[in-house]
Coordinates of C-alpha atoms in Angstrom, one line a residue:
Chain T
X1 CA 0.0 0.0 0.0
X2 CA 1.3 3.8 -1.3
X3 CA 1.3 5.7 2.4
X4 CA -0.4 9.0 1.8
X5 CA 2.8 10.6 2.5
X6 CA 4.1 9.5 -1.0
X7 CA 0.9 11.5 -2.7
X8 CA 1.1 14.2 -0.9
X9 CA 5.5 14.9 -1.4
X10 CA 4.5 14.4 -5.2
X11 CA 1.6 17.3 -4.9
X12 CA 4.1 19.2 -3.2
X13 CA 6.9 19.0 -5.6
X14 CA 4.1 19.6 -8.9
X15 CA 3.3 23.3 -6.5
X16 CA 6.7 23.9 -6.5
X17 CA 7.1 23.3 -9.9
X18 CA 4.5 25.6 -10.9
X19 CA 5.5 28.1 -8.2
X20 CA 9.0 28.3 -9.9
X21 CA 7.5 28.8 -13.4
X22 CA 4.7 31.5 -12.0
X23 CA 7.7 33.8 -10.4
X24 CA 10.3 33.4 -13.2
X25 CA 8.4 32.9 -16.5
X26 CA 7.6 36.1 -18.9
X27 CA 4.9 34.9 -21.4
X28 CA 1.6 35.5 -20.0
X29 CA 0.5 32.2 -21.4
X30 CA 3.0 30.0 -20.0
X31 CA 1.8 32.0 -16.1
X32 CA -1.5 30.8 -16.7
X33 CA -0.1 27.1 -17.5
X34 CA 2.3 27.7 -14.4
X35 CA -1.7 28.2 -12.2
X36 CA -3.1 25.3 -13.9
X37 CA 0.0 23.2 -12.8
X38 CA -0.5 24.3 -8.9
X39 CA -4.1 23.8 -9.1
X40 CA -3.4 20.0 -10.4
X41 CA -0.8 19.4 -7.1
X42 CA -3.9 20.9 -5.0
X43 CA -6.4 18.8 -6.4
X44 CA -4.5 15.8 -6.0
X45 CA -3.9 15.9 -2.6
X46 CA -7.2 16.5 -2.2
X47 CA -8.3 13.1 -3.7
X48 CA -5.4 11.7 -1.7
X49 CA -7.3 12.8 1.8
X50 CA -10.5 11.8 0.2
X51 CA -9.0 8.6 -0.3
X52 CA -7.4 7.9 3.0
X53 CA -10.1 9.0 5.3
X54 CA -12.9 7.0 3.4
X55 CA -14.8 10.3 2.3
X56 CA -15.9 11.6 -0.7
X57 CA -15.8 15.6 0.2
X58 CA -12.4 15.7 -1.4
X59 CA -13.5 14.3 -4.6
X60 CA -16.5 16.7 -4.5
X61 CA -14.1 19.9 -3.3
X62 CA -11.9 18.7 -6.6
X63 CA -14.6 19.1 -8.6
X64 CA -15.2 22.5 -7.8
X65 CA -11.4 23.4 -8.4
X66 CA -12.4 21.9 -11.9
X67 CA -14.9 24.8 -12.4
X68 CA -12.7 27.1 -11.0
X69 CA -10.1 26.4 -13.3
X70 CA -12.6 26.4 -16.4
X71 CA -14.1 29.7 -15.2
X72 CA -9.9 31.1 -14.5
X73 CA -9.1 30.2 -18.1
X74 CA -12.2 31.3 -20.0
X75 CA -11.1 35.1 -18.3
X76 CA -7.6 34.9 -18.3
X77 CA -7.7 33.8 -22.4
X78 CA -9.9 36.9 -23.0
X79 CA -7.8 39.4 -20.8
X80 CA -4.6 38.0 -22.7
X81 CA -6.5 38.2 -26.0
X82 CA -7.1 42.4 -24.9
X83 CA -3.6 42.8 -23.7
X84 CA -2.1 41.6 -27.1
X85 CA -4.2 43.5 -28.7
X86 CA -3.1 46.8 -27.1
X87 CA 0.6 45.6 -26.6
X88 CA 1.4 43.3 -29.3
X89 CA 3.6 41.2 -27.3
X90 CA 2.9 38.3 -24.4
X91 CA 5.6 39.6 -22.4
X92 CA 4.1 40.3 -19.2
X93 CA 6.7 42.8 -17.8
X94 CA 4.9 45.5 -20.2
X95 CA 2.5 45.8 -18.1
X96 CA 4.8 46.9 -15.4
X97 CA 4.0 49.8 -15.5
X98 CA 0.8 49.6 -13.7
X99 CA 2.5 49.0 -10.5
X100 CA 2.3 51.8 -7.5
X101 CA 4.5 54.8 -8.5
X102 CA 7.6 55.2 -6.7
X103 CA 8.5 51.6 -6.6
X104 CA 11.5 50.7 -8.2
X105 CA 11.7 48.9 -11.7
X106 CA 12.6 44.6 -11.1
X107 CA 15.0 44.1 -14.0
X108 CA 14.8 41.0 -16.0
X109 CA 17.3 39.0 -16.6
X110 CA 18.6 38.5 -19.9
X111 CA 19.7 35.6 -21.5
X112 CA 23.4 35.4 -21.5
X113 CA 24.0 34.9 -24.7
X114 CA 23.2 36.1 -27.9
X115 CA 20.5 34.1 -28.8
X116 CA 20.0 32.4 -32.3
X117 CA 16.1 32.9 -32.7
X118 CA 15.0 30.0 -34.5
X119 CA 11.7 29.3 -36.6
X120 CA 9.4 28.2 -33.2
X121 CA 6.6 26.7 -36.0
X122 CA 7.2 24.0 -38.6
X123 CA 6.7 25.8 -41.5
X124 CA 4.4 23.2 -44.5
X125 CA 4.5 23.1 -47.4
X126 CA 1.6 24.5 -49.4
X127 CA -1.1 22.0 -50.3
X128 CA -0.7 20.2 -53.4
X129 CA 2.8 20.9 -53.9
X130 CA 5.5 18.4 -53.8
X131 CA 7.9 19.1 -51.1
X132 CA 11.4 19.0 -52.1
X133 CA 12.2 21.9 -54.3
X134 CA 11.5 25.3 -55.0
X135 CA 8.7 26.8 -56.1
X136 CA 7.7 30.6 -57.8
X137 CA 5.8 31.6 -54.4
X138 CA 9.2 29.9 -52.4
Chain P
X1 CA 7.5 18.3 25.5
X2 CA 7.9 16.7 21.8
X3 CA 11.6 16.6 20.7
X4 CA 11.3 16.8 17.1
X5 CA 14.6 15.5 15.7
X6 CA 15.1 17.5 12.6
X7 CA 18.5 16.3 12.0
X8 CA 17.2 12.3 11.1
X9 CA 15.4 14.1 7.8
X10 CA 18.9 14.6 6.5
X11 CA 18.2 13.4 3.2
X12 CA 15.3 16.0 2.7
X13 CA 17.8 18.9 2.7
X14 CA 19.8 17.3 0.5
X15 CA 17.5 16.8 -2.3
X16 CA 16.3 20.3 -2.0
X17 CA 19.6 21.6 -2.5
X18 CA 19.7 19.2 -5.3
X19 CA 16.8 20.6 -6.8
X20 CA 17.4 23.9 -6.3
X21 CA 20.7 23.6 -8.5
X22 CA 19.1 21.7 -11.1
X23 CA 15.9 23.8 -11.6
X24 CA 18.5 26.9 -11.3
X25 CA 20.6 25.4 -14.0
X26 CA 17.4 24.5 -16.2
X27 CA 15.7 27.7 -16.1
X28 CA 15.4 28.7 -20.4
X29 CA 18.2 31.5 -19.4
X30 CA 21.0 29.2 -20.2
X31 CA 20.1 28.6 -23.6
X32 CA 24.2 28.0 -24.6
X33 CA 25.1 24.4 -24.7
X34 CA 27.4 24.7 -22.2
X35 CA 26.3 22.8 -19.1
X36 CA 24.0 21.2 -20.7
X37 CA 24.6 17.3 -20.0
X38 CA 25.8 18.5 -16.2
X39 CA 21.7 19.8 -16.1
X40 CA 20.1 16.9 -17.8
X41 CA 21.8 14.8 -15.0
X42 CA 20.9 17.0 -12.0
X43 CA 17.5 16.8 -13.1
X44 CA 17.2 13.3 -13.3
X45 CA 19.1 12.8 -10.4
X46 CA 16.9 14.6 -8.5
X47 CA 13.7 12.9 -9.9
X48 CA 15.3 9.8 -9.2
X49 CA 16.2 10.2 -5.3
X50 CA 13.0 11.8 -5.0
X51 CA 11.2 8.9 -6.1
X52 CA 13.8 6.7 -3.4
X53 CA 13.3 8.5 -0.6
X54 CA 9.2 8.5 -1.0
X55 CA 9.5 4.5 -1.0
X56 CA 12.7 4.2 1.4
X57 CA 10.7 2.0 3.7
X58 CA 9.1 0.4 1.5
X59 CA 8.9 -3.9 1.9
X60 CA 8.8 -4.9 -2.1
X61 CA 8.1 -3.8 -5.0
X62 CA 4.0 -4.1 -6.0
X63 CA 2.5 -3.6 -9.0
X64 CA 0.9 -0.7 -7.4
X65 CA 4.2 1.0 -6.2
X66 CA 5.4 0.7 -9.8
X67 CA 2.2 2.2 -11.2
X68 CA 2.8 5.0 -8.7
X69 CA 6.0 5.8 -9.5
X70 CA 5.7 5.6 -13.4
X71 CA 2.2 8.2 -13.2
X72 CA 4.3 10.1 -11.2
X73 CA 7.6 10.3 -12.7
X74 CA 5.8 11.5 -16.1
X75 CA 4.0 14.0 -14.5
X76 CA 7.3 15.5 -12.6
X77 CA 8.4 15.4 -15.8
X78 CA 5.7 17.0 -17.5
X79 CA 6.0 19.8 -15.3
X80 CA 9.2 20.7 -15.6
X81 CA 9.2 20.3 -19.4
X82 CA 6.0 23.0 -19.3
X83 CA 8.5 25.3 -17.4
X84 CA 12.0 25.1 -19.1
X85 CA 10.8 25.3 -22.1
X86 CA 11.2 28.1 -24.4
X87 CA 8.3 27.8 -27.1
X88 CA 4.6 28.1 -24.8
X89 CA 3.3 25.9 -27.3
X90 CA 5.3 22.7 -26.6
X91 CA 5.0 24.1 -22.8
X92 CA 1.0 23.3 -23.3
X93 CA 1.2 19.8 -25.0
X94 CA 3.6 18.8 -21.6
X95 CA 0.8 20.3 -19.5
X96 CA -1.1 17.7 -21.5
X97 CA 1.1 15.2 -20.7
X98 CA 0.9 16.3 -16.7
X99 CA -3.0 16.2 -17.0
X100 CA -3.1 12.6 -18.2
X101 CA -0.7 11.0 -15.9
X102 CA -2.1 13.1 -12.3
X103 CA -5.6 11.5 -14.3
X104 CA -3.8 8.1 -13.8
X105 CA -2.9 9.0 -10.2
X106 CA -6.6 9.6 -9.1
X107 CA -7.5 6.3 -11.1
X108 CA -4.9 4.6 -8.2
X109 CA -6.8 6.6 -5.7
X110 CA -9.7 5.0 -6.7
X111 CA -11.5 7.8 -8.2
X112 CA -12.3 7.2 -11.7
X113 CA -15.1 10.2 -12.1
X114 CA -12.6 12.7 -11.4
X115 CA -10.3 10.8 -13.8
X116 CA -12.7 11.1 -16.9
X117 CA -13.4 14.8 -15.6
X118 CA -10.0 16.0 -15.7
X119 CA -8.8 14.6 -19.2
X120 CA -12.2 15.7 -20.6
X121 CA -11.8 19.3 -18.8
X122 CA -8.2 19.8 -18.8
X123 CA -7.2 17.9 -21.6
X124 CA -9.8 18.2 -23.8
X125 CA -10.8 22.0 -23.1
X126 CA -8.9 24.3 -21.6
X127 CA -5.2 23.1 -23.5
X128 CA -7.4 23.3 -26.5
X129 CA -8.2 27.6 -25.8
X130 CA -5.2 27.9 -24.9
X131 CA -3.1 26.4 -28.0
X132 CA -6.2 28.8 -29.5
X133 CA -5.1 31.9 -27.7
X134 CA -1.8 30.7 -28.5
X135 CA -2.3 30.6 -32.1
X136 CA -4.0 33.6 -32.1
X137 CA -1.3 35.9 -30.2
X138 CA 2.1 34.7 -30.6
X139 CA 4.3 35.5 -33.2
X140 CA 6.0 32.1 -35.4
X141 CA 9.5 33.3 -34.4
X142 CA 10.6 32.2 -30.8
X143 CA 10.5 35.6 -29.3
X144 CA 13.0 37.5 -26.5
X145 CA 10.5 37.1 -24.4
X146 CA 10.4 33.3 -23.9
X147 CA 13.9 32.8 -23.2
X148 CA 14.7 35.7 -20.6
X149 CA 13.9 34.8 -16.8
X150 CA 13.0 37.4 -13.5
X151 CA 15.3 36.9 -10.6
X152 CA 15.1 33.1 -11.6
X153 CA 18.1 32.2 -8.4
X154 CA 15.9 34.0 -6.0
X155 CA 12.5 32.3 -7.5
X156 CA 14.0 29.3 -7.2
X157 CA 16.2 29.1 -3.8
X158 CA 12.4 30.6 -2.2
X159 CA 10.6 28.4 -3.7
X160 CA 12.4 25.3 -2.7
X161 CA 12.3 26.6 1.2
X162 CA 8.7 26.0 0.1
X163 CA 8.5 22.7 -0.3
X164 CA 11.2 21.5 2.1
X165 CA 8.9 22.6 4.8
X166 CA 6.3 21.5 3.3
X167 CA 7.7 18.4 2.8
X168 CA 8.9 18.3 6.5
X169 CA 5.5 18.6 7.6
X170 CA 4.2 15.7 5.9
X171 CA 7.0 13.3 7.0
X172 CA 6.1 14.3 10.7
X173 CA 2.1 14.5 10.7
X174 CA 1.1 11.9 8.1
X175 CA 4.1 9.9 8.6
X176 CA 3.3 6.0 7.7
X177 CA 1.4 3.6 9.9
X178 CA 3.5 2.9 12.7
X179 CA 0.4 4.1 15.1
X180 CA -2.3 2.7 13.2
X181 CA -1.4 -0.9 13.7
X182 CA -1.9 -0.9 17.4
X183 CA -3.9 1.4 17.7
X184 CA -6.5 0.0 15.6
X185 CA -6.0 -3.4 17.9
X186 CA -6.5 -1.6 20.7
X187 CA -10.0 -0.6 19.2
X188 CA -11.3 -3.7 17.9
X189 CA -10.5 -5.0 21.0
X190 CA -12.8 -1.8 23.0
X191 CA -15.7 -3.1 21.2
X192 CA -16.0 -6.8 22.2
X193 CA -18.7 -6.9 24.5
X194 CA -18.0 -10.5 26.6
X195 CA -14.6 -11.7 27.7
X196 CA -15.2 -14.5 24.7
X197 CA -15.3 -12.2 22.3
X198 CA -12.2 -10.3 23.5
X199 CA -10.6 -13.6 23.9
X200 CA -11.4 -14.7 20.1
X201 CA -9.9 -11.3 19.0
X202 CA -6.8 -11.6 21.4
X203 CA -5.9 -15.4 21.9
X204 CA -4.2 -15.3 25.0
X205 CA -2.0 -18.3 24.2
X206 CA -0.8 -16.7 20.9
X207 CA 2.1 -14.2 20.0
X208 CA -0.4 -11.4 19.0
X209 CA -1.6 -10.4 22.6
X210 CA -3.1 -7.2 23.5
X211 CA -0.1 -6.8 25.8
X212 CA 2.3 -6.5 22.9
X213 CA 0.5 -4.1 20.8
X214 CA 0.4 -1.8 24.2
X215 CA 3.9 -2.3 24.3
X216 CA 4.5 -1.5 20.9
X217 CA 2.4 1.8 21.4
X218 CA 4.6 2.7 24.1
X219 CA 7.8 2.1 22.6
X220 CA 7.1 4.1 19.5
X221 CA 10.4 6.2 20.2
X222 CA 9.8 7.4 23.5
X223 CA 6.3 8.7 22.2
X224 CA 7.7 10.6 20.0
X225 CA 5.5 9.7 16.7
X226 CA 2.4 10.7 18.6
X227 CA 2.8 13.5 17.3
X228 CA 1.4 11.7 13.9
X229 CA -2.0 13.3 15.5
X230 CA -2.5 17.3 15.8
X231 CA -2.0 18.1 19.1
X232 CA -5.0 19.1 21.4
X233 CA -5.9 19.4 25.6
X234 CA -5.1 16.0 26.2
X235 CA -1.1 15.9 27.0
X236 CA 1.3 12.9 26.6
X237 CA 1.6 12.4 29.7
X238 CA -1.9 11.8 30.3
X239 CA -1.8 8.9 27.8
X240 CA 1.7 7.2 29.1
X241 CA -0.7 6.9 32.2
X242 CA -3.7 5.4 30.6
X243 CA -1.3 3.2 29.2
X244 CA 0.1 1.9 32.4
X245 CA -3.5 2.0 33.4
X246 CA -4.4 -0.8 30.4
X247 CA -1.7 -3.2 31.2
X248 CA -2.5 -2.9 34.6
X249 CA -6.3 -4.3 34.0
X250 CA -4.5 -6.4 31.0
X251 CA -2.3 -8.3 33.4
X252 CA -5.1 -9.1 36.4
X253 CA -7.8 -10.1 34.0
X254 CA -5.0 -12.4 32.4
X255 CA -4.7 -13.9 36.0
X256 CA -8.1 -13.5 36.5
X257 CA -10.1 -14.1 34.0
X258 CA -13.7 -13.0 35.0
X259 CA -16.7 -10.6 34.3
X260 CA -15.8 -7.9 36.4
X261 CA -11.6 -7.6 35.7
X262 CA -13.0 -7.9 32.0
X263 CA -14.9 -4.7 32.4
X264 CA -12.5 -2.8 34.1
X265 CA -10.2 -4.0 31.5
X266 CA -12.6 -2.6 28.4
X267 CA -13.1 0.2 30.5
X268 CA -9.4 1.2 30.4
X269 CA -9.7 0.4 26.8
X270 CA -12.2 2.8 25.7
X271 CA -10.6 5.6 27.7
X272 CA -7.4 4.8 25.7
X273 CA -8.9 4.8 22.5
X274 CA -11.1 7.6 23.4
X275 CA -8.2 10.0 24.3
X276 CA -7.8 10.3 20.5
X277 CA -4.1 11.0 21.2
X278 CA -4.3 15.1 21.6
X279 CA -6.5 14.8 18.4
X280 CA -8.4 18.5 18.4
X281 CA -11.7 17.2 18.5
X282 CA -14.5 18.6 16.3
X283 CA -18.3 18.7 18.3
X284 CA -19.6 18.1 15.3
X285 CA -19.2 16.8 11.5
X286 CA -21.1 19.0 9.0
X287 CA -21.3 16.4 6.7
X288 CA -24.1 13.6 6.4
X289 CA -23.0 10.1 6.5
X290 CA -24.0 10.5 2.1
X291 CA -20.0 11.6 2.2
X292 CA -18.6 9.0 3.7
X293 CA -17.0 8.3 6.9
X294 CA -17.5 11.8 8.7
X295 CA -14.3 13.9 9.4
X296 CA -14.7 14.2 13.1
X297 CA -13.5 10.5 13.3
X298 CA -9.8 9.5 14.1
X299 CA -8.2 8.2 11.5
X300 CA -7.7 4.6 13.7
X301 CA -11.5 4.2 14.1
X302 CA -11.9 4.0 10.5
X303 CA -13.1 0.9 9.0
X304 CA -10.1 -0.5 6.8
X305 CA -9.4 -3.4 4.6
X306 CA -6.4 -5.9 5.2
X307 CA -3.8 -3.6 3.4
X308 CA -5.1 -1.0 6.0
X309 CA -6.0 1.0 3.3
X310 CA -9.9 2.7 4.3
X311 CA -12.8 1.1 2.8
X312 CA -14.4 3.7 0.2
X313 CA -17.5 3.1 -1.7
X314 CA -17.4 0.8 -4.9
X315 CA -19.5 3.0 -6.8
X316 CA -17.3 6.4 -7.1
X317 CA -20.0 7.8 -9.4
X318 CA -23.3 7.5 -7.4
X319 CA -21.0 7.8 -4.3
X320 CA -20.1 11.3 -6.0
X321 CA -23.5 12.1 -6.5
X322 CA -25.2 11.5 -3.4
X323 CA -22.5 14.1 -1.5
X324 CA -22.9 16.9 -4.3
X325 CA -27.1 16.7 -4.1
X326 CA -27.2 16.0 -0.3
X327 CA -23.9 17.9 1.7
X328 CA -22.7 20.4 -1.5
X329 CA -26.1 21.5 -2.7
X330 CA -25.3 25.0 -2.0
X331 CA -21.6 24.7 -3.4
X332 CA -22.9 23.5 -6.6
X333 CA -25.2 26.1 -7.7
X334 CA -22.9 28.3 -6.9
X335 CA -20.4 26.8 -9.0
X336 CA -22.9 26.6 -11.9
X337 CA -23.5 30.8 -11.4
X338 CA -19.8 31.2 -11.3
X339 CA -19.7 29.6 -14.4
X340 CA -22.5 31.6 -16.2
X341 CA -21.0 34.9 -14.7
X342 CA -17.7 33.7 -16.5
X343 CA -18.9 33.1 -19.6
X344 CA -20.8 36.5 -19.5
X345 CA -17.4 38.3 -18.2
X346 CA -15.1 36.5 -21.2
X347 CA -17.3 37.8 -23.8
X348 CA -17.9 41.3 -22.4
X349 CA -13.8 41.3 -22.0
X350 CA -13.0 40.1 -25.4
X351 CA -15.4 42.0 -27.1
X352 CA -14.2 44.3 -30.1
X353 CA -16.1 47.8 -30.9
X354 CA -17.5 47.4 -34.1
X355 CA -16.7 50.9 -35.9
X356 CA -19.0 51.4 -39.4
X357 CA -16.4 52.1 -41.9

């Protein structure tokens, strides 16, 4: 038998995770993944109390992190949608501005160095062409 | 009163120093190739002692420990793939992959509603928007953005502090079930009702006598582990008497053996099991017995198959359903309003102004 000790380190480590990613990360996108990722260690050790006290509250309670989460995403997708609109960039230290005046600017850190920016997307082919060689459009 | 011997969880600080170093070193900010196989092997280092040290006291290796540690191996590794990496997209398919082996976890923890829930929520919608939002907003050129980090050794080091304590606090509350075995003898034997009952339970002329599992109780490390409960009004002391006070009765009923040395024996008993061990108790459970076993109960009174593990209800779905409809009425609707108020709030948010050319 798994003690409940072993579910709960692993719900643990999966907050931290997330934890790490939400205080470091700059794309807005990959923040709200970072959430999502600390929601999932809450909600397992949830079912792992649920489980070793022979009561289904947990499960129940879980569920309503679910619709949490749905209801977190559908506003957060929206507000990011209206931020790159207005910004054209993910970067969340744009909005840094908002902050209380007075308080000192947090620097990022930069890469250290120069970075090759590669293609992130495959790039295909048009459809119908044969892949292999070039083409008028390229 | 409780000596709590931080130095025996040596191997904790270890691993988070471990940890810290190799989530430092993997952070996207080191993008050169430098130390690159010296990261890949902290990482997996880590993982790997991590995974040790949660089955350290472990007997053999069963089918369900292996099944454990694969789910959660890939999701570990899920998670930190969503966070060092540098293009969000590939970061959402690993969430995927975290999503579908913590869904394999709850199947172990015997909840297979919540299993189909969260692949069909998680997986299904919300990795769907956001690879959506995803396509929607980012650029096809791995941006500046992605790869640079705030105060990552700060982050990190803090973070970590985090879940050593964290982790320290689980090892010495829920630590495994060195109480629960004689404790929950000393309970089945508080409920016999005639000293023939008590005797088929605890065979005097066998090895497994009430006597022993006292003893076993007491030895626990100078009472150290009873700390396994949260502490409340009663104090140790209190139970190292009630103790003496069972073996007492144990030892003249054994000479004895007779109606009234019985009940002064089960007497003892009950007080014993009764003490709850400093547990804070709760007057009341606010849940119906539709949940389950109610909260107020200690966790050694607790009906428990032979693996010790407790008995939960075969059918998870109707089991489910009964506790949201009965206990979680309220919490429900208001779930279902949240939801509606979301869906108005996301369009009102997203919505463009139309301008008439």
């Amino acid at each position: 038998m798994i003690p409940l000790t072993a579910y709960l380190s692993v719900a643990s480590l999966l907050f931290t995770i997330g934890l790490i990613g939400f205080l470091t990360r700059r794309n807005v996108i990959i923040l709200f993944l970072c959430v999502e990722l600390m929601l999932q260690g809450v909600a397992l050790n949830f079912v792992a109390f649920a489980r070793y006290q022979g009561n289904v509250t947990g499960q129940v309670f879980t569920l309503m992190i679910f619709a949490v989460a749905a209801c977190e995403s559908a506003i957060a997708l929206a507000f990011i949608l209206l931020l790159y609109r207005f910004g054209k960039s993910l970067n969340i230290s744009l909005w840094q501005s908002l902050h209380e005046p007075g308080l000192p600017v947090v620097p990022d850190q930069q890469p250290e160095e120069v970075v090759v920016l590669v293609d992130a997307m495959p790039k295909l082919p048009r459809a119908g062409i044969e892949p292999g060689f070039e083409t008028e459009e390229g | 009163m409780v000596r709590l011997s931080l130095i025996e969880y040596w191997q904790f600080y270890i691993l988070t120093l471990l940890g810290t170093i190799a989530v430092y070193l993997m952070l996207p900010k080191n993008l050169n190739k430098k130390f690159r196989l010296l990261r890949y092997t902290l990482m997996c280092l880590f993982l790997a002692s991590f995974m040790i040290l949660l089955f350290s006291d472990a007997q053999a290796l069963t089918i369900e420990i292996l099944l454990f540690a694969i789910f959660s191996l890939v999701a570990l590794i899920g998670a930190a793939s969503l966070v060092f990496q540098a293009n969000p997209a590939r970061s959402a398919i690993s969430f995927t992959l975290v999503v579908i082996s913590v869904s394999g976890l709850f199947l172990l923890l015997s909840a297979p509603f919540l299993m189909a829930t969260t692949i069909i929520v998680y997986a299904g919608a919300i990795i769907v928007t956001f690879l959506f939002v995803l396509m929607l907003a980012q650029q096809s050129v791995l941006l500046i953005d992605d790869v640079q980090t705030r105060l990552p050794f700060t982050a990190t080091s803090i973070s970590f502090l985090f879940f050593l304590v964290t982790v320290l606090v689980i090892q010495f509350t829920y630590s495994p079930a060195q109480l629960r075995q004689p404790l929950q003898a000393i309970y089945r034997a508080s409920l016999a009702a005639t000293p023939e009952e008590f005797n088929q339970i605890f065979d005097p002329n066998q090895l497994n006598t009430l006597d022993e599992e006292v003893s076993r109780l007491r030895n626990l490390d100078n009472l150290n582990h009873l700390i396994v409960y949260p502490m409340g009004k009663e104090s140790l002391n209190n139970i190292s008497e009630l103790i003496d006070e069972v073996k007492a009765n144990y030892t003249s009923y054994q000479l004895e053996p007779n109606e009234s040395s019985y009940l002064e024996l089960r007497a003892s008993l009950r007080k014993l099991v009764y003490a709850n061990f400093g547990r804070l108790t709760i007057s009341r459970s606010l849940s119906s017995p539709y949940s389950g076993v109610a909260s107020d109960i200690p966790s050694h009174r607790i009906e428990r198959d032979k693996a010790g593990v407790p008995v939960s209800p075969a059918n998870n779905v109707s089991a489910i359903a009964h506790s949201l409809y009965t206990d979680h009425l309220l919490s429900i609707e208001i779930a279902g309003t949240l939801l509606l108020i979301a869906t108005i709030g996301s369009v009102v948010i997203s919505q463009r102004k139309l301008e008439l050319a």
